[in-house]
Structures are given as C-alpha cells and as structure tokens.
Coordinates of C-alpha atoms in Angstrom, one line a residue:
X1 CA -58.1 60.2 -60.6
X2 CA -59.5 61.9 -63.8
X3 CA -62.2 61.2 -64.9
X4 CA -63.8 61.4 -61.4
X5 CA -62.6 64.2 -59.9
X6 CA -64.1 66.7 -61.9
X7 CA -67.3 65.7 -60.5
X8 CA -66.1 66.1 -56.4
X9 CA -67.4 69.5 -56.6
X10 CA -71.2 68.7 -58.8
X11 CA -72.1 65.5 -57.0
X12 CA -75.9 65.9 -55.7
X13 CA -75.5 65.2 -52.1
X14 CA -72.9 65.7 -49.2
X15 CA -73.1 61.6 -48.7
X16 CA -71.9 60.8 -52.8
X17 CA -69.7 63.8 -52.5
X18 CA -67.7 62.3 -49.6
X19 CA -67.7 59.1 -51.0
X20 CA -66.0 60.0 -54.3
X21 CA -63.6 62.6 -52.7
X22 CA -62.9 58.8 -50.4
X23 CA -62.6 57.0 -54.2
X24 CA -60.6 59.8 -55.6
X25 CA -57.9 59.5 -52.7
X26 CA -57.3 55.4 -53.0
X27 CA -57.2 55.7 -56.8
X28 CA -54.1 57.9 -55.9
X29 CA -52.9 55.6 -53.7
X30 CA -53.2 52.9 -56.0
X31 CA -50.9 54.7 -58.5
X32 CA -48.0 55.2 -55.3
X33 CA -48.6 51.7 -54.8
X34 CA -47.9 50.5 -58.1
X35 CA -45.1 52.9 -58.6
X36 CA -43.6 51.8 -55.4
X37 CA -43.8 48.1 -56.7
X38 CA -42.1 49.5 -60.1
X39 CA -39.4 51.1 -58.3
X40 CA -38.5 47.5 -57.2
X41 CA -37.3 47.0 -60.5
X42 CA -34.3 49.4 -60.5
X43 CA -36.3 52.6 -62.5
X44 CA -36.7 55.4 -60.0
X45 CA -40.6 57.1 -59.7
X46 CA -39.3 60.7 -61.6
X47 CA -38.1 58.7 -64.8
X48 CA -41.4 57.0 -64.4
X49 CA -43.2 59.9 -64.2
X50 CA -40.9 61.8 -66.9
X51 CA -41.8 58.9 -69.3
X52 CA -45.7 59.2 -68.6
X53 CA -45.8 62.7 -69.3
X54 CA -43.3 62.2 -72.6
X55 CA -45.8 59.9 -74.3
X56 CA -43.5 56.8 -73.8
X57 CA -45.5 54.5 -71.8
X58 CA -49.6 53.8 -72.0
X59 CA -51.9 54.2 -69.8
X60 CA -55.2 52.5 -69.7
X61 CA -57.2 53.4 -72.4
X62 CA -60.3 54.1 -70.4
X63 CA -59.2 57.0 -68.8
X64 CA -59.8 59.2 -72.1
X65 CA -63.4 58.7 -72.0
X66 CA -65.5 62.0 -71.1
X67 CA -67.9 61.8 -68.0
X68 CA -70.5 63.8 -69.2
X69 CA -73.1 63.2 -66.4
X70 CA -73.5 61.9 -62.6
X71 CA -74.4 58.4 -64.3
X72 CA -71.1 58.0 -65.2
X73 CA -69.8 58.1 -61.9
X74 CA -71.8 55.4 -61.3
X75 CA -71.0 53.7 -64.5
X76 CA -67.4 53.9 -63.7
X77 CA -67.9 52.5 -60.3
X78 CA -69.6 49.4 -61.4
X79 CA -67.9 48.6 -64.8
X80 CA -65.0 50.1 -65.0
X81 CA -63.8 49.1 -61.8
X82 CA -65.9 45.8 -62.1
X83 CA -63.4 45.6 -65.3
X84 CA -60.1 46.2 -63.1
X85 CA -61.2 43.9 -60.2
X86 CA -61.8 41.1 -62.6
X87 CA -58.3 41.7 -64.1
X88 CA -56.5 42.1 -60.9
X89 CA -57.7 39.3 -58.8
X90 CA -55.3 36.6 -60.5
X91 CA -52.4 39.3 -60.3
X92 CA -52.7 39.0 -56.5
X93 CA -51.2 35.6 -57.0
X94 CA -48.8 36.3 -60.0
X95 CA -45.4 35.7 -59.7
X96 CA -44.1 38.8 -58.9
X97 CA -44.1 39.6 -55.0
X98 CA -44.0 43.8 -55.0
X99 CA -46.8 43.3 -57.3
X100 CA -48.7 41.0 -56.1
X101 CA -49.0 42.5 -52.8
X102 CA -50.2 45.4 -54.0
X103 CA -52.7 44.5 -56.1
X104 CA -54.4 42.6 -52.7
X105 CA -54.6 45.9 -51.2
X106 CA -56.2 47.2 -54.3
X107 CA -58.8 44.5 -55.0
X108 CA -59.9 45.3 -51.2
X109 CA -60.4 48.8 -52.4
X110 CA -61.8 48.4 -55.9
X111 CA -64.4 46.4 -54.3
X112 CA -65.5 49.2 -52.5
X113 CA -65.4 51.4 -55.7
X114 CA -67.7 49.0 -57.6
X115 CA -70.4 48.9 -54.8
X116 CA -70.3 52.6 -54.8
X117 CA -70.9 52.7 -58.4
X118 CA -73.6 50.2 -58.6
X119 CA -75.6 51.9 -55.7
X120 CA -75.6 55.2 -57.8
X121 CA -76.9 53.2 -60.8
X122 CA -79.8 51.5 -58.4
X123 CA -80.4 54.9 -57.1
X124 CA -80.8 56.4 -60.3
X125 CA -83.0 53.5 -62.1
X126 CA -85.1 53.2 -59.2
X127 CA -85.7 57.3 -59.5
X128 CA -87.5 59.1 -62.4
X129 CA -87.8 58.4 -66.0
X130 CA -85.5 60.7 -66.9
X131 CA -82.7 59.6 -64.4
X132 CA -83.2 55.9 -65.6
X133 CA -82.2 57.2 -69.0
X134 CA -79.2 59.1 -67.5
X135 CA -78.2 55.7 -66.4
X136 CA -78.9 54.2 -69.3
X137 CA -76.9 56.3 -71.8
X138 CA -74.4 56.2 -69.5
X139 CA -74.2 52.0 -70.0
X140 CA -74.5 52.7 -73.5
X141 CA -71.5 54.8 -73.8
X142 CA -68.9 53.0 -71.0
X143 CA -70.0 49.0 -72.0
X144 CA -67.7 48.7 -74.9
X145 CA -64.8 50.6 -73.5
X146 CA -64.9 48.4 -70.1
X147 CA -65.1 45.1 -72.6
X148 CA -61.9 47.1 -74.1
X149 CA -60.0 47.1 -70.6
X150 CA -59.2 43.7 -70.5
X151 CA -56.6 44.3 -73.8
X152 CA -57.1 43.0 -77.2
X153 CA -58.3 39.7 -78.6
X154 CA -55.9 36.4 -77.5
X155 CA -54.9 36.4 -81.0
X156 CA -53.6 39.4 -81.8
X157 CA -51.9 40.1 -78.1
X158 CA -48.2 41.2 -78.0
X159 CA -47.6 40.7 -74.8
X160 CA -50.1 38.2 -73.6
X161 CA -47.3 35.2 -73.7
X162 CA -44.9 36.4 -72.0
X163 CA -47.0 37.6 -69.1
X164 CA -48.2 34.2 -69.1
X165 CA -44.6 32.2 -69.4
X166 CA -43.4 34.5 -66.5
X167 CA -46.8 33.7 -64.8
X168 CA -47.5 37.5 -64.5
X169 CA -51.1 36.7 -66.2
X170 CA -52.8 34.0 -65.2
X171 CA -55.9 34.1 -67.5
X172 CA -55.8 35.3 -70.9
X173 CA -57.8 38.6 -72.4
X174 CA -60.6 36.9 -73.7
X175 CA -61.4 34.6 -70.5
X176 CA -61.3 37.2 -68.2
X177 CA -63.7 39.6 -70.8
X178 CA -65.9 36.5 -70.6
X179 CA -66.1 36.4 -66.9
X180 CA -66.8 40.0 -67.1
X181 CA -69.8 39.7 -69.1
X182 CA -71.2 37.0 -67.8
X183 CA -70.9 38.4 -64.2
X184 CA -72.1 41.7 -65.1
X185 CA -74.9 41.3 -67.6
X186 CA -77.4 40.0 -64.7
X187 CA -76.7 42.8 -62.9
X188 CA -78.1 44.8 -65.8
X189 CA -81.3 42.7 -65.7
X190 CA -81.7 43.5 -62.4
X191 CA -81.4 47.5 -62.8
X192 CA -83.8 47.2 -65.7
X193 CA -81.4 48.2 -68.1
X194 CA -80.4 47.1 -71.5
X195 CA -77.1 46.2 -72.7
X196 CA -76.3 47.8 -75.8
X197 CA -75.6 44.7 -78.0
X198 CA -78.2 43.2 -80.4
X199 CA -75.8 40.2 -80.7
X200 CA -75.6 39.1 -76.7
X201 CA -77.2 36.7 -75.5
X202 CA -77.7 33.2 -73.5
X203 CA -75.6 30.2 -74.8
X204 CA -76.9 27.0 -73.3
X205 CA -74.2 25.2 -75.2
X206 CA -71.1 26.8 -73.5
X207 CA -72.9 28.0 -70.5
X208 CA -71.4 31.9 -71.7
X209 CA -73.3 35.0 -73.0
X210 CA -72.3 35.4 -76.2
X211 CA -71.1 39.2 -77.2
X212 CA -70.8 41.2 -80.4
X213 CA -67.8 42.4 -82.0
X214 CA -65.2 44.6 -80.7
X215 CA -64.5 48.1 -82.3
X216 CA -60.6 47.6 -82.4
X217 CA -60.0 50.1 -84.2
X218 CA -61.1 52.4 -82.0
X219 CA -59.3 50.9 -79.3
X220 CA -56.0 50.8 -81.1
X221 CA -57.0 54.4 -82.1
X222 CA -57.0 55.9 -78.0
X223 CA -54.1 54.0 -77.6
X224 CA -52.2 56.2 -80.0
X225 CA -53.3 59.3 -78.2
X226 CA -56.4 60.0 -80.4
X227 CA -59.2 59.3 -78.1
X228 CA -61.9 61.9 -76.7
X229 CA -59.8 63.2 -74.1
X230 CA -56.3 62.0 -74.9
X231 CA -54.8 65.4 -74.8
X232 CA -56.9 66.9 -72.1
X233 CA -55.9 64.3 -69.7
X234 CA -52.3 64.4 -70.5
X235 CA -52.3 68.3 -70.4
X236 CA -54.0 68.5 -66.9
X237 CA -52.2 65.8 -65.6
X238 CA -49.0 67.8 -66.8
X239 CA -50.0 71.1 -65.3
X240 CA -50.5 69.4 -61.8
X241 CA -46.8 67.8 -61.8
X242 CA -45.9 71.5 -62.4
X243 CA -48.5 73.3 -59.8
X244 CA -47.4 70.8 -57.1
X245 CA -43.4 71.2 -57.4
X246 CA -43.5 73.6 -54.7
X247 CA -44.7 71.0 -51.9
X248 CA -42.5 68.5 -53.2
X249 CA -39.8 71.0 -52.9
X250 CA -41.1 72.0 -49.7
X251 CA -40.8 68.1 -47.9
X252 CA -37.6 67.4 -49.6
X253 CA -36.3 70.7 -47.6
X254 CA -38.5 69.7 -44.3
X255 CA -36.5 66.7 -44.6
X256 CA -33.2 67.7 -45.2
X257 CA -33.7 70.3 -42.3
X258 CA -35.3 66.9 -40.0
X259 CA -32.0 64.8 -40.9
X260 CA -29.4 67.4 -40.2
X261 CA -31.1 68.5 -36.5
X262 CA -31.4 64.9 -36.1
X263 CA -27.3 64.5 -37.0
X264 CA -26.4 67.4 -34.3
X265 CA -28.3 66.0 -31.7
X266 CA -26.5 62.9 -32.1
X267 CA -23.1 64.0 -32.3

C-alpha cells in the first residue's frame, strides 16, 4: 500500500481522496489474496510474513521509489499498475489454479487502478502549466522503473525458464516490456507528454517502438535493498506488523471465545 497511502490524507479533493483510500484497500487485498494462494503450498502466512520482514524474499522493486508529488499518484495508477496488468493477465491462465484465480480477481481490480491513474494525469495536463509539468516530471521519474517491473532482460533471467517449463509464465520479460511500451507510449501522445527516451521511436520494420537501454544496475542495485526507500519501507512496514498485534490478538481471542460458546451450546 506504500507508496500511496501516504498521500490518503494530502489528496486535493474529497472525490481522489475516496478513490485512493478505495485503491489502498484492494492493494491489501491483493496481498491476502496472494498469500492465501501461497498458503496452498504448505508455508503458513506468519513464516511468510517473518521472511518478508527478515530480508529473505523480494518484493517488487518499484515499491522503493519516493512519491514526491500528487502526479505520482497518478503516475502509479497508469504505469505502474499498467506494468502489473500487462504482467498478470497471462498468469490468469498459468498453470497453477490458487494462483491463477487470484490473479482474475486482481486484473478486474488493477484495471480500475490504471483508469484512476490515467484520469489524474488528464486532469493534471489538461490544467495549468505548472501542473502539466507536475505530470511530466512525474513520467520522467516512474518510466524506467515501470519498464523495470517486468524483471530483467530474457538473457540474463534466473528464473525465467522454469516459470516457463512449469507454464507459470507464459510470455517472457522482454515481450511483455514490449507490449507495455507500445501500448502505453500513445497514451503519452495523447496527454501531450514526452517520454523521456531520446532513443524511442517508431519501427516500421517490426511494427514495435524501439526503446533505449535499461539501467540494470540500478535495478539489481534496489533489489539488494539499496534503493531510495528500501529501508523506509521495510521499517514502516515492520512497525505496523507490531502496532497491529493487539487486534490480531484480539480476533484470535473473539474466536476462541465464539468456538467454545458455540461447543456448550451444542453439548
């Protein structure tokens, strides 16, 4: 939910502060979902959640990226989600039934997120001068981490095989990146904004926009826990585990107290 939810209580109107706090909530949702369909693999959600917060599994790396104005709520919406639709569409039909069905309820969702986001950026370029160049930095900043989201180069991918042989992943990294740009770089033209990459542009050979290159480095670089906000994420997301043991102690005593009432009455 970070890096959104900081900006619940600064969003400029009621109407975009309802719809975020709405965003916020599936985006938590989505994690119980995908938890739910992890637990179907024999690891239970507090050794998940244990590991997270121990450093030994990733997240994506695009959640240690500061949001340093309203544009990049809007950014967000419309290529970072953009990003995860595009990589989670084919997952509806992987191999895998817990997760595929999850990831159908979470396309429906995402879709929603990037229409949000894109009708911030519309609003924003079709405002004043100096809220077209919010939105504008904003794409400046988030285009080459989104391009990042879709994991590194077909070459150089540990993983990428297997997914594929187990038919997890459908389409490899650099198609789906593809698809990406191409889809999204006409919706630039129509905001009236300019993608910051001297190298893109139309091939008429391949039918593709081609792309510069990809700062790996600095991809590999957040991965290891050195990004903008690596730690700050890590530490809030910590400190909320911790704030929120009380209500999780609190229903697992509800409940207890639920079953045994429900035990005498049925003795």
């Amino acid at each position: 939910m970070l890096p959104e939810g900081n900006w619940i209580g600064r969003a400029p109107t009621l109407k975009r502060k309802a719809i975020l706090m709405a965003k916020v909530q599936d985006e938590g949702g989505h994690g119980l979902y995908l938890y739910a369909a992890a637990e179907t693999l024999g690891v239970s959600r507090d050794q998940l959640i244990e590991d997270l917060h121990a450093g030994k599994v990733k997240y994506s790396s695009i959640f240690n990226y500061p949001t340093l104005a309203w544009a990049d709520i809007g950014t967000i919406g419309w290529l970072v989600d953009g990003a995860a639709i595009m990589n989670q569409i084919p997952l509806c039909r992987c191999s895998y039934g817990p997760y595929s069905r999850a990831m159908i309820r979470i396309c429906k969702e995402e879709s929603f997120h990037q229409r949000q986001g894109y009708d911030i950026m519309l609003a924003l370029c079709r405002g004043t001068p100096e809220q077209k160049a919010m939105a504008q930095d904003a794409l400046d900043r988030w285009w080459w981490p989104s391009l990042m989201m879709f994991g590194p180069p077909d070459a150089t991918s540990v993983h990428s095989a297997q997914s594929a042989q187990w038919k997890i992943k459908l389409l490899s990294n650099d198609e789906l990146r593809q698809r990406f740009v191409d889809q999204t770089v006409p919706q630039a033209d129509y905001l009236g904004l300019m993608m910051p990459d001297p190298d893109l542009k139309w091939n008429e050979a391949t039918g593709h926009y081609d792309f510069g290159s990809i700062d790996w480095d600095e991809f590999h670089q957040v991965l290891k826990g050195n990004g903008p906000c690596n730690r700050d994420r890590m530490r809030t997301r910590v400190k909320a585990w911790d704030d929120g043991a009380w209500v999780r102690d609190a229903a697992v005593a509800y409940a207890n107290k639920h079953a045994m009432r429900e035990a005498k009455q049925a003795a």
